[in-house]
Amino acid sequence: MNDQQLLRYSRHILLDEIGIEGQHKLLAASALVIGAGGLGSPAALYLASAGLGRITLVDDDDVDLTNLQRQILHTTARVGQPKAESGRDALLQLNPEIEVIALRERADDARLSELVSGATVVLDCSDNFATRHAVNRACVAHKVPLVSGAVIRFDGQISVFDTRRDDSPCYSCLFPQDGKFEDVACSTMGVFAPLVGVIGAMQAAEALKLVMGVGTSLAGRLLLLDGREMEWTSIALARNPACPLCAATRA
Ligand SMILES: [Zn+2]
């Protein structure tokens, strides 16, 4: 690290749990962020500010006026631009020392497999079950830890699915791929803006911890946030030994 980097990251380097060694791990890491919307915005901003070396932002949508209430990567001046590119501009303005790859696409299974295989950690900041399952499939196949978040109305949730560990469930252990879960979209149900900030920032925190090996991750725990009462509930998650997706890949 040069002098500018030592200054930029000094408040992390001061932490015993991080130090120079942890900062080097961040600079050498690659994070895949699926979705540059409400969750992806704060998540990617904190990954960038913390010096995570390479961030790949995937989103096939364009910035819309209705996004700006909560999607803090984007600006009024960038309405109509691709979200991935608007996000890249915001992240590089914050930290020009990192690499940001903007992909304006909706990645299918083959593409996700390719993208996940090169990632140190994956953040699912998408808004639908089809994408969440596709991201999980790729993460299970390549044993890359997945930080999963979701917010609707005044409710949020976050967990980590780390199939490098034999005791950690995958997303499908919790929500079976053939389950009857209906997507509820922000466009119809509404969403309380700061909640995506809370959950997205926590996704960044878990991702940074996983990269540096700091503390204990949320693997095996689901946190639920009731934003009306501002109360958290922690639920223990076990592996489903019969999970059709991950059972065969693990002991
Ligand atoms: Zn599973």
Short mmCIF file of C-alpha atoms and ligand atoms in Angstrom, two decimals, residues 136 140 161 163 168-174 238-247 249-250, ligand 1:
data_model
loop_
_atom_site.label_atom_id
_atom_site.label_comp_id
_atom_site.label_asym_id
_atom_site.label_seq_id
_atom_site.Cartn_x
_atom_site.Cartn_y
_atom_site.Cartn_z
CA ASN A 136 -27.55 -19.75 -4.87
CA VAL A 140 -23.24 -23.89 -4.04
CA PHE A 161 -25.15 -19.11 3.13
CA THR A 163 -21.41 -23.87 1.81
CA SER A 168 -24.14 -24.11 6.94
CA PRO A 169 -27.40 -24.29 4.96
CA CYS A 170 -27.77 -23.02 1.42
CA TYR A 171 -30.58 -20.68 0.34
CA SER A 172 -32.56 -23.64 -1.02
CA CYS A 173 -32.40 -25.47 2.32
CA LEU A 174 -34.52 -22.58 3.61
CA ALA A 238 -30.11 -25.83 9.97
CA ARG A 239 -29.02 -27.55 6.80
CA ASN A 240 -31.69 -29.60 5.11
CA PRO A 241 -29.95 -32.98 4.76
CA ALA A 242 -32.36 -33.77 1.92
CA CYS A 243 -31.84 -30.47 0.07
CA PRO A 244 -31.76 -31.50 -3.59
CA LEU A 245 -29.29 -28.76 -4.35
CA CYS A 246 -26.57 -28.96 -1.72
CA ALA A 247 -26.89 -32.38 -0.05
CA THR A 249 -22.14 -31.69 -2.80
CA ARG A 250 -21.30 -32.07 0.89
ZN ZN B 1 -29.29 -26.68 0.54
#
